[in-house]
Amino acid sequence: MLDIERVRADFPILALTVGSKPLVYLDNAASSQMPNPVMERLLRYQRQEHANIHRAVHYLSETATAAYEAARCTVQQFIHAREAREVIFTSGTTESINLVMHGWGRKFINAGDEIIITVLEHHSNIVPWHMLCAEKGATLKVVPINDAGELQLDVYETLFSDRTRLVCLGHVSNALGSINPVKNMIATAHAHGVPVLLDGAQAAPHLHVDVQDLDCDFYAFSGHKLCGPTGIGVLYGRAELLEAMQPFKGGGDMIHTVTLEKSTYAPIPNKFEAGTPPIAAAIGLAAAIDYLQSLGMDAIAAHEHSLLQYATERLSAMPGVRLIGTAREKAAVLSFALQGIHPHDVGTLLNAEGVAVRTGHHCAQPLMQRLGVAATARASFAFYNTPAEVDALVAGIRSVQQVFA
Ligand code: C6P
């Protein structure tokens, strides 16, 4: 059990007021907030350890290098990768997926090949594959969902052919919260000899992720949804796949030798980390992981699950409120529509009550088209949210409905 009041005391931003109302921050799927220990770690780095890494023998450079490489080990242990060199630091989930597209896709996918995605994907796990298909003459095949927002696994199995080269799946849907049965889906793909990329942007902050147990080939996530800084993310890749890939960006720190005629590349992970990386942000991400692990990922998941259940019960009982996304397995995301009220008006009026939700298509336009809506309002919970904040959301929705009554 989490001591929520103690946890909240670690997050000064949660004590803000918006106008005269206490802030109720329910936009955690977009970015979660940063606790004091992470901010303190960033400050300590800037005050006492800051220098460029991997380049010099002076004290500060060695201190910064050690902290950056220790951060890689923290991520390795967090996702249970076999080796630290399987962890590549990127700017976020988007860049991680683009790295796979450029590094693996452009090398191994050819005209007539097929890539499987799902209709639930965030644009970050659609657009790079569109780009690759356009360049190579490959095609996308798409796993559909039922009306609850669950993937149709019977259809998934029929999508494989001898031209299937890659499967790209969201672990958790950002717009609906559906937790996809990725372990089984990976086993199916592997039975066809096809590697799998998981978009874990919405899973890593909420679930215990074990890349060896999942048996995935690539796993992407972002720091800023995990109580860490923006500008940092992770691509996990199986060592043999990363080694076979071509670099995505060229520059300093990713080379073995450079002559005017040609370059040879450093071993992984450096091969994929050209230029000065986001050193402070990587160290901040490790501090965020330490913080989450000090609370316990299981305790986090349990608290968020009970919030989701409570919010689902309360919103389902409200006239004029339609929940969008009712999968049996869900992370703490609640998308909803209010009858006769545009989601942008819902977001604006809730903001006037101090309640922060996201409204729009959530960078999942194909999913919105499938659901027959242009947009939704989305409340997304973190471990520091409380049942009282769910009550504030409910009260806020009532006041929105009254404005339009
Ligand atoms: N979703 C949301 O409000 P970046 O921006 O690279 O850190 O993450 C992109 C991304 C990729 N996949 C999924 C499933 C995501 O949810 C996101 C980011 C935010 O839902 C901002 S659009």
GROMACS .gro file of C-alpha atoms and ligand atoms in nm:
model
  427
    1MET     CA    1   0.000   0.000   0.000
    2LEU     CA    2   0.126   0.347  -0.087
    3ASP     CA    3   0.112   0.627   0.168
    4ILE     CA    4  -0.034   0.872  -0.083
    5GLU     CA    5  -0.005   1.182   0.133
    6ARG     CA    6   0.366   1.114   0.184
    7VAL     CA    7   0.407   1.044  -0.185
    8ARG     CA    8   0.229   1.367  -0.279
    9ALA     CA    9   0.460   1.564  -0.052
   10ASP     CA   10   0.741   1.465  -0.291
   11PHE     CA   11   0.564   1.648  -0.578
   12PRO     CA   12   0.555   2.023  -0.507
   13ILE     CA   13   0.367   2.094  -0.830
   14LEU     CA   14   0.064   1.902  -0.703
   15ALA     CA   15   0.008   2.173  -0.442
   16LEU     CA   16  -0.054   2.440  -0.708
   17THR     CA   17  -0.385   2.613  -0.751
   18VAL     CA   18  -0.530   2.694  -1.093
   19GLY     CA   19  -0.718   3.020  -1.050
   20SER     CA   20  -0.872   2.964  -0.710
   21LYS     CA   21  -0.906   2.585  -0.747
   22PRO     CA   22  -0.661   2.319  -0.633
   23LEU     CA   23  -0.486   2.157  -0.927
   24VAL     CA   24  -0.620   1.810  -1.008
   25TYR     CA   25  -0.363   1.672  -1.248
   26LEU     CA   26  -0.513   1.393  -1.459
   27ASP     CA   27  -0.297   1.423  -1.770
   28ASN     CA   28  -0.030   1.178  -1.667
   29ALA     CA   29  -0.041   0.981  -1.993
   30ALA     CA   30   0.090   1.294  -2.166
   31SER     CA   31   0.361   1.370  -1.908
   32SER     CA   32   0.376   1.277  -1.542
   33GLN     CA   33   0.519   1.508  -1.275
   34MET     CA   34   0.867   1.503  -1.128
   35PRO     CA   35   0.931   1.430  -0.759
   36ASN     CA   36   1.184   1.616  -0.543
   37PRO     CA   37   1.447   1.336  -0.546
   38VAL     CA   38   1.467   1.357  -0.927
   39MET     CA   39   1.493   1.737  -0.923
   40GLU     CA   40   1.759   1.714  -0.651
   41ARG     CA   41   1.957   1.462  -0.853
   42LEU     CA   42   1.946   1.691  -1.157
   43LEU     CA   43   2.061   1.983  -0.945
   44ARG     CA   44   2.346   1.780  -0.794
   45TYR     CA   45   2.456   1.676  -1.142
   46GLN     CA   46   2.458   2.037  -1.265
   47ARG     CA   47   2.630   2.167  -0.952
   48GLN     CA   48   2.893   1.899  -0.904
   49GLU     CA   49   2.924   1.658  -1.196
   50HIS     CA   50   2.851   1.829  -1.525
   51ALA     CA   51   3.087   1.778  -1.820
   52ASN     CA   52   3.083   1.608  -2.157
   53ILE     CA   53   3.117   1.230  -2.141
   54HIS     CA   54   3.336   0.960  -2.299
   55ARG     CA   55   3.583   1.222  -2.421
   56ALA     CA   56   3.824   1.339  -2.154
   57VAL     CA   57   4.026   1.205  -1.864
   58HIS     CA   58   3.957   1.494  -1.628
   59TYR     CA   59   3.765   1.448  -1.304
   60LEU     CA   60   3.435   1.597  -1.411
   61SER     CA   61   3.421   1.412  -1.742
   62GLU     CA   62   3.492   1.085  -1.566
   63THR     CA   63   3.229   1.158  -1.300
   64ALA     CA   64   2.965   1.246  -1.562
   65THR     CA   65   3.057   0.941  -1.772
   66ALA     CA   66   3.023   0.713  -1.470
   67ALA     CA   67   2.684   0.861  -1.380
   68TYR     CA   68   2.559   0.832  -1.740
   69GLU     CA   69   2.671   0.469  -1.773
   70ALA     CA   70   2.528   0.391  -1.427
   71ALA     CA   71   2.197   0.530  -1.557
   72ARG     CA   72   2.214   0.277  -1.841
   73CYS     CA   73   2.258  -0.002  -1.585
   74THR     CA   74   1.961   0.129  -1.386
   75VAL     CA   75   1.745   0.108  -1.701
   76GLN     CA   76   1.884  -0.239  -1.779
   77GLN     CA   77   1.782  -0.363  -1.437
   78PHE     CA   78   1.441  -0.182  -1.453
   79ILE     CA   79   1.338  -0.364  -1.772
   80HIS     CA   80   1.547  -0.674  -1.697
   81ALA     CA   81   1.757  -0.657  -2.015
   82ARG     CA   82   2.036  -0.913  -2.035
   83GLU     CA   83   2.309  -0.654  -2.084
   84ALA     CA   84   2.351  -0.279  -2.039
   85ARG     CA   85   2.466  -0.243  -2.401
   86GLU     CA   86   2.114  -0.343  -2.508
   87VAL     CA   87   1.990  -0.008  -2.368
   88ILE     CA   88   2.016   0.285  -2.611
   89PHE     CA   89   1.939   0.634  -2.486
   90THR     CA   90   1.723   0.834  -2.728
   91SER     CA   91   1.519   1.153  -2.699
   92GLY     CA   92   1.196   0.957  -2.638
   93THR     CA   93   0.967   0.684  -2.763
   94THR     CA   94   0.927   0.859  -3.097
   95GLU     CA   95   1.299   0.862  -3.164
   96SER     CA   96   1.335   0.504  -3.040
   97ILE     CA   97   1.081   0.380  -3.294
   98ASN     CA   98   1.236   0.592  -3.568
   99LEU     CA   99   1.573   0.441  -3.480
  100VAL     CA  100   1.433   0.092  -3.544
  101MET     CA  101   1.273   0.212  -3.867
  102HIS     CA  102   1.597   0.365  -4.000
  103GLY     CA  103   1.843   0.120  -3.846
  104TRP     CA  104   1.661  -0.210  -3.891
  105GLY     CA  105   1.372  -0.140  -4.127
  106ARG     CA  106   1.567   0.037  -4.400
  107LYS     CA  107   1.824  -0.242  -4.399
  108PHE     CA  108   1.602  -0.548  -4.377
  109ILE     CA  109   1.265  -0.452  -4.529
  110ASN     CA  110   1.223  -0.467  -4.906
  111ALA     CA  111   0.957  -0.422  -5.173
  112GLY     CA  112   0.661  -0.653  -5.118
  113ASP     CA  113   0.742  -0.712  -4.748
  114GLU     CA  114   0.476  -0.664  -4.483
  115ILE     CA  115   0.470  -0.500  -4.140
  116ILE     CA  116   0.192  -0.567  -3.890
  117ILE     CA  117   0.069  -0.287  -3.663
  118THR     CA  118  -0.260  -0.237  -3.478
  119VAL     CA  119  -0.537   0.018  -3.512
  120LEU     CA  120  -0.468   0.126  -3.150
  121GLU     CA  121  -0.124   0.267  -3.225
  122HIS     CA  122  -0.005   0.615  -3.143
  123HIS     CA  123   0.110   0.804  -3.454
  124SER     CA  124   0.470   0.739  -3.340
  125ASN     CA  125   0.415   0.374  -3.418
  126ILE     CA  126   0.235   0.436  -3.748
  127VAL     CA  127   0.401   0.725  -3.930
  128PRO     CA  128   0.757   0.582  -3.934
  129TRP     CA  129   0.616   0.264  -4.090
  130HIS     CA  130   0.423   0.466  -4.349
  131MET     CA  131   0.750   0.638  -4.437
  132LEU     CA  132   0.931   0.307  -4.467
  133CYS     CA  133   0.652   0.149  -4.674
  134ALA     CA  134   0.653   0.448  -4.910
  135GLU     CA  135   1.030   0.427  -4.951
  136LYS     CA  136   1.050   0.050  -4.994
  137GLY     CA  137   0.720  -0.047  -5.150
  138ALA     CA  138   0.627  -0.250  -4.842
  139THR     CA  139   0.275  -0.269  -4.699
  140LEU     CA  140   0.113  -0.236  -4.357
  141LYS     CA  141  -0.134  -0.488  -4.222
  142VAL     CA  142  -0.348  -0.377  -3.932
  143VAL     CA  143  -0.488  -0.573  -3.637
  144PRO     CA  144  -0.846  -0.453  -3.573
  145ILE     CA  145  -1.020  -0.410  -3.235
  146ASN     CA  146  -1.362  -0.496  -3.099
  147ASP     CA  147  -1.589  -0.220  -2.968
  148ALA     CA  148  -1.439  -0.246  -2.620
  149GLY     CA  149  -1.094  -0.160  -2.755
  150GLU     CA  150  -0.946  -0.510  -2.740
  151LEU     CA  151  -0.731  -0.643  -3.022
  152GLN     CA  152  -0.886  -0.917  -3.232
  153LEU     CA  153  -0.630  -1.191  -3.193
  154ASP     CA  154  -0.806  -1.430  -3.429
  155VAL     CA  155  -0.755  -1.174  -3.707
  156TYR     CA  156  -0.395  -1.105  -3.595
  157GLU     CA  157  -0.303  -1.466  -3.660
  158THR     CA  158  -0.439  -1.450  -4.014
  159LEU     CA  159  -0.225  -1.145  -4.102
  160PHE     CA  160   0.102  -1.335  -4.116
  161SER     CA  161   0.242  -1.440  -4.452
  162ASP     CA  162   0.584  -1.540  -4.576
  163ARG     CA  163   0.643  -1.167  -4.645
  164THR     CA  164   0.583  -1.054  -4.284
  165ARG     CA  165   0.905  -0.896  -4.157
  166LEU     CA  166   0.813  -0.703  -3.841
  167VAL     CA  167   0.532  -0.666  -3.587
  168CYS     CA  168   0.495  -0.329  -3.408
  169LEU     CA  169   0.258  -0.324  -3.111
  170GLY     CA  170   0.160  -0.080  -2.842
  171HIS     CA  171   0.192  -0.244  -2.501
  172VAL     CA  172  -0.078  -0.013  -2.357
  173SER     CA  173  -0.304   0.215  -2.564
  174ASN     CA  174  -0.259   0.583  -2.476
  175ALA     CA  175  -0.612   0.674  -2.586
  176LEU     CA  176  -0.809   0.386  -2.434
  177GLY     CA  177  -0.581   0.231  -2.174
  178SER     CA  178  -0.621  -0.122  -2.317
  179ILE     CA  179  -0.338  -0.348  -2.203
  180ASN     CA  180  -0.265  -0.563  -2.504
  181PRO     CA  181  -0.184  -0.935  -2.466
  182VAL     CA  182   0.162  -0.873  -2.604
  183LYS     CA  183   0.332  -1.178  -2.457
  184ASN     CA  184   0.104  -1.411  -2.654
  185MET     CA  185   0.127  -1.191  -2.961
  186ILE     CA  186   0.507  -1.201  -2.946
  187ALA     CA  187   0.499  -1.581  -2.921
  188THR     CA  188   0.277  -1.592  -3.230
  189ALA     CA  189   0.512  -1.361  -3.423
  190HIS     CA  190   0.817  -1.561  -3.319
  191ALA     CA  191   0.648  -1.882  -3.432
  192HIS     CA  192   0.648  -1.716  -3.777
  193GLY     CA  193   1.012  -1.608  -3.732
  194VAL     CA  194   0.914  -1.239  -3.711
  195PRO     CA  195   1.066  -0.992  -3.459
  196VAL     CA  196   0.846  -0.765  -3.248
  197LEU     CA  197   0.882  -0.402  -3.145
  198LEU     CA  198   0.678  -0.294  -2.842
  199ASP     CA  199   0.582   0.070  -2.790
  200GLY     CA  200   0.597   0.078  -2.411
  201ALA     CA  201   0.542   0.454  -2.366
  202GLN     CA  202   0.224   0.393  -2.165
  203ALA     CA  203   0.329   0.066  -2.006
  204ALA     CA  204   0.670   0.134  -1.852
  205PRO     CA  205   0.529   0.390  -1.604
  206HIS     CA  206   0.256   0.159  -1.481
  207LEU     CA  207   0.346  -0.208  -1.522
  208HIS     CA  208   0.636  -0.426  -1.425
  209VAL     CA  209   0.816  -0.462  -1.761
  210ASP     CA  210   1.049  -0.758  -1.813
  211VAL     CA  211   1.182  -0.767  -2.168
  212GLN     CA  212   1.321  -1.118  -2.125
  213ASP     CA  213   0.994  -1.255  -1.994
  214LEU     CA  214   0.801  -1.076  -2.272
  215ASP     CA  215   1.064  -1.203  -2.515
  216CYS     CA  216   1.029  -0.884  -2.722
  217ASP     CA  217   1.299  -0.782  -2.969
  218PHE     CA  218   1.269  -0.404  -2.923
  219TYR     CA  219   1.105  -0.201  -2.645
  220ALA     CA  220   1.063   0.178  -2.657
  221PHE     CA  221   0.965   0.421  -2.381
  222SER     CA  222   0.999   0.785  -2.267
  223GLY     CA  223   1.137   0.943  -1.949
  224HIS     CA  224   0.880   1.219  -1.914
  225LYS     CA  225   0.589   0.977  -1.864
  226LEU     CA  226   0.788   0.805  -1.591
  227CYS     CA  227   0.837   1.105  -1.359
  228GLY     CA  228   1.166   1.182  -1.534
  229PRO     CA  229   1.279   1.468  -1.757
  230THR     CA  230   1.171   1.538  -2.114
  231GLY     CA  231   1.422   1.480  -2.394
  232ILE     CA  232   1.522   1.131  -2.280
  233GLY     CA  233   1.389   0.792  -2.382
  234VAL     CA  234   1.505   0.438  -2.425
  235LEU     CA  235   1.527   0.183  -2.698
  236TYR     CA  236   1.591  -0.166  -2.570
  237GLY     CA  237   1.702  -0.404  -2.845
  238ARG     CA  238   1.827  -0.759  -2.842
  239ALA     CA  239   2.206  -0.733  -2.881
  240GLU     CA  240   2.222  -0.939  -3.201
  241LEU     CA  241   1.955  -0.724  -3.367
  242LEU     CA  242   2.121  -0.399  -3.261
  243GLU     CA  243   2.455  -0.527  -3.385
  244ALA     CA  244   2.305  -0.611  -3.725
  245MET     CA  245   2.145  -0.266  -3.760
  246GLN     CA  246   2.289   0.032  -3.943
  247PRO     CA  247   2.336   0.357  -3.748
  248PHE     CA  248   2.057   0.614  -3.769
  249LYS     CA  249   2.265   0.924  -3.700
  250GLY     CA  250   2.631   0.984  -3.779
  251GLY     CA  251   2.870   1.198  -3.578
  252GLY     CA  252   3.097   1.203  -3.276
  253ASP     CA  253   3.115   0.922  -3.020
  254MET     CA  254   2.955   0.662  -3.249
  255ILE     CA  255   3.264   0.582  -3.456
  256HIS     CA  256   3.553   0.343  -3.438
  257THR     CA  257   3.770   0.515  -3.699
  258VAL     CA  258   3.713   0.793  -3.951
  259THR     CA  259   3.928   0.867  -4.254
  260LEU     CA  260   3.836   1.104  -4.532
  261GLU     CA  261   3.729   0.801  -4.734
  262LYS     CA  262   3.515   0.616  -4.483
  263SER     CA  263   3.394   0.564  -4.126
  264THR     CA  264   3.369   0.250  -3.917
  265TYR     CA  265   3.137   0.235  -3.624
  266ALA     CA  266   3.169   0.184  -3.250
  267PRO     CA  267   3.009  -0.122  -3.092
  268ILE     CA  268   2.660  -0.094  -2.943
  269PRO     CA  269   2.529   0.105  -2.762
  270ASN     CA  270   2.757   0.393  -2.876
  271LYS     CA  271   2.687   0.318  -3.244
  272PHE     CA  272   2.339   0.464  -3.190
  273GLU     CA  273   2.429   0.758  -2.965
  274ALA     CA  274   2.593   1.005  -3.202
  275GLY     CA  275   2.684   1.346  -3.062
  276THR     CA  276   2.660   1.466  -2.705
  277PRO     CA  277   2.368   1.279  -2.553
  278PRO     CA  278   2.116   1.421  -2.302
  279ILE     CA  279   2.347   1.339  -2.011
  280ALA     CA  280   2.158   1.516  -1.734
  281ALA     CA  281   1.826   1.378  -1.858
  282ALA     CA  282   1.957   1.020  -1.860
  283ILE     CA  283   2.078   1.062  -1.502
  284GLY     CA  284   1.740   1.215  -1.412
  285LEU     CA  285   1.563   0.920  -1.572
  286ALA     CA  286   1.765   0.681  -1.358
  287ALA     CA  287   1.672   0.882  -1.048
  288ALA     CA  288   1.304   0.859  -1.152
  289ILE     CA  289   1.335   0.482  -1.191
  290ASP     CA  290   1.498   0.459  -0.847
  291TYR     CA  291   1.210   0.663  -0.708
  292LEU     CA  292   0.941   0.445  -0.868
  293GLN     CA  293   1.118   0.131  -0.753
  294SER     CA  294   1.141   0.266  -0.399
  295LEU     CA  295   0.759   0.279  -0.406
  296GLY     CA  296   0.736  -0.057  -0.586
  297MET     CA  297   0.593  -0.108  -0.935
  298ASP     CA  298   0.342  -0.358  -0.796
  299ALA     CA  299   0.218  -0.107  -0.536
  300ILE     CA  300   0.196   0.160  -0.809
  301ALA     CA  301  -0.005  -0.070  -1.036
  302ALA     CA  302  -0.238  -0.172  -0.752
  303HIS     CA  303  -0.312   0.188  -0.651
  304GLU     CA  304  -0.370   0.300  -1.009
  305HIS     CA  305  -0.595   0.000  -1.068
  306SER     CA  306  -0.813   0.087  -0.771
  307LEU     CA  307  -0.835   0.449  -0.892
  308LEU     CA  308  -0.935   0.329  -1.237
  309GLN     CA  309  -1.204   0.102  -1.092
  310TYR     CA  310  -1.342   0.380  -0.875
  311ALA     CA  311  -1.340   0.632  -1.160
  312THR     CA  312  -1.499   0.380  -1.398
  313GLU     CA  313  -1.779   0.311  -1.150
  314ARG     CA  314  -1.844   0.680  -1.086
  315LEU     CA  315  -1.838   0.791  -1.449
  316SER     CA  316  -2.044   0.492  -1.569
  317ALA     CA  317  -2.318   0.596  -1.327
  318MET     CA  318  -2.338   0.951  -1.467
  319PRO     CA  319  -2.614   1.028  -1.717
  320GLY     CA  320  -2.484   1.171  -2.045
  321VAL     CA  321  -2.134   1.025  -1.995
  322ARG     CA  322  -2.008   0.756  -2.234
  323LEU     CA  323  -1.687   0.572  -2.156
  324ILE     CA  324  -1.474   0.503  -2.462
  325GLY     CA  325  -1.255   0.197  -2.418
  326THR     CA  326  -1.382  -0.073  -2.186
  327ALA     CA  327  -1.124  -0.347  -2.238
  328ARG     CA  328  -1.110  -0.609  -1.963
  329GLU     CA  329  -0.741  -0.537  -1.905
  330LYS     CA  330  -0.676  -0.166  -1.870
  331ALA     CA  331  -0.416   0.073  -1.736
  332ALA     CA  332  -0.536   0.387  -1.560
  333VAL     CA  333  -0.671   0.577  -1.860
  334LEU     CA  334  -1.034   0.683  -1.888
  335SER     CA  335  -1.147   0.829  -2.219
  336PHE     CA  336  -1.500   0.965  -2.225
  337ALA     CA  337  -1.750   1.171  -2.420
  338LEU     CA  338  -2.026   1.395  -2.283
  339GLN     CA  339  -2.345   1.385  -2.481
  340GLY     CA  340  -2.386   1.696  -2.696
  341ILE     CA  341  -2.066   1.863  -2.570
  342HIS     CA  342  -1.748   1.894  -2.774
  343PRO     CA  343  -1.443   1.742  -2.600
  344HIS     CA  344  -1.254   2.071  -2.632
  345ASP     CA  345  -1.529   2.248  -2.438
  346VAL     CA  346  -1.509   1.969  -2.179
  347GLY     CA  347  -1.133   2.025  -2.143
  348THR     CA  348  -1.167   2.403  -2.122
  349LEU     CA  349  -1.446   2.396  -1.864
  350LEU     CA  350  -1.274   2.127  -1.656
  351ASN     CA  351  -0.962   2.344  -1.656
  352ALA     CA  352  -1.172   2.624  -1.506
  353GLU     CA  353  -1.243   2.379  -1.221
  354GLY     CA  354  -0.869   2.307  -1.182
  355VAL     CA  355  -0.897   1.965  -1.346
  356ALA     CA  356  -0.632   1.892  -1.612
  357VAL     CA  357  -0.736   1.633  -1.872
  358ARG     CA  358  -0.630   1.594  -2.233
  359THR     CA  359  -0.880   1.636  -2.513
  360GLY     CA  360  -0.837   1.564  -2.882
  361HIS     CA  361  -0.742   1.267  -3.095
  362HIS     CA  362  -0.449   1.174  -2.867
  363CYS     CA  363  -0.222   1.125  -3.170
  364ALA     CA  364  -0.432   0.820  -3.257
  365GLN     CA  365  -0.642   0.937  -3.551
  366PRO     CA  366  -0.694   0.591  -3.706
  367LEU     CA  367  -0.829   0.472  -3.370
  368MET     CA  368  -1.066   0.770  -3.350
  369GLN     CA  369  -1.187   0.689  -3.704
  370ARG     CA  370  -1.247   0.327  -3.602
  371LEU     CA  371  -1.444   0.442  -3.297
  372GLY     CA  372  -1.643   0.692  -3.504
  373VAL     CA  373  -1.542   0.992  -3.292
  374ALA     CA  374  -1.329   1.295  -3.378
  375ALA     CA  375  -1.189   1.328  -3.029
  376THR     CA  376  -1.234   1.225  -2.665
  377ALA     CA  377  -1.167   1.374  -2.324
  378ARG     CA  378  -0.910   1.163  -2.142
  379ALA     CA  379  -0.835   1.143  -1.771
  380SER     CA  380  -0.516   0.950  -1.702
  381PHE     CA  381  -0.408   0.866  -1.348
  382ALA     CA  382  -0.073   0.828  -1.176
  383PHE     CA  383   0.014   0.671  -0.841
  384TYR     CA  384  -0.004   1.014  -0.671
  385ASN     CA  385  -0.369   1.069  -0.765
  386THR     CA  386  -0.640   1.012  -0.505
  387PRO     CA  387  -1.006   0.907  -0.493
  388ALA     CA  388  -1.082   1.268  -0.388
  389GLU     CA  389  -0.939   1.379  -0.723
  390VAL     CA  390  -1.171   1.134  -0.901
  391ASP     CA  391  -1.454   1.301  -0.707
  392ALA     CA  392  -1.328   1.640  -0.829
  393LEU     CA  393  -1.338   1.509  -1.187
  394VAL     CA  394  -1.695   1.390  -1.137
  395ALA     CA  395  -1.797   1.725  -0.986
  396GLY     CA  396  -1.621   1.902  -1.275
  397ILE     CA  397  -1.809   1.694  -1.533
  398ARG     CA  398  -2.138   1.780  -1.358
  399SER     CA  399  -2.061   2.149  -1.377
  400VAL     CA  400  -1.969   2.116  -1.747
  401GLN     CA  401  -2.303   1.945  -1.808
  402GLN     CA  402  -2.484   2.223  -1.621
  403VAL     CA  403  -2.331   2.487  -1.847
  404PHE     CA  404  -2.480   2.305  -2.148
  405ALA     CA  405  -2.810   2.207  -1.980
  406C6P     N1  406   0.165   1.008  -2.588
  406C6P     C1  407  -0.020   1.126  -2.491
  406C6P     O1  408  -0.074   1.227  -2.443
  406C6P     P1  409   0.712   1.081  -2.701
  406C6P     O2  410   0.637   1.203  -2.743
  406C6P     O3  411   0.816   1.039  -2.802
  406C6P     O4  412   0.765   1.088  -2.562
  406C6P     O5  413   0.604   0.963  -2.694
  406C6P     C2  414   0.526   0.933  -2.806
  406C6P     C3  415   0.427   0.826  -2.772
  406C6P     C4  416   0.440   0.702  -2.830
  406C6P     N2  417   0.358   0.601  -2.801
  406C6P     C5  418   0.257   0.615  -2.714
  406C6P     C6  419   0.169   0.499  -2.682
  406C6P     C7  420   0.236   0.739  -2.653
  406C6P     O6  421   0.136   0.752  -2.567
  406C6P     C8  422   0.321   0.848  -2.684
  406C6P     C9  423   0.297   0.984  -2.627
  406C6P    C10  424   0.126   1.133  -2.526
  406C6P     O7  425  -0.082   1.023  -2.509
  406C6P    C11  426   0.158   1.253  -2.607
  406C6P     S1  427   0.087   1.246  -2.767
   0.00000   0.00000   0.00000
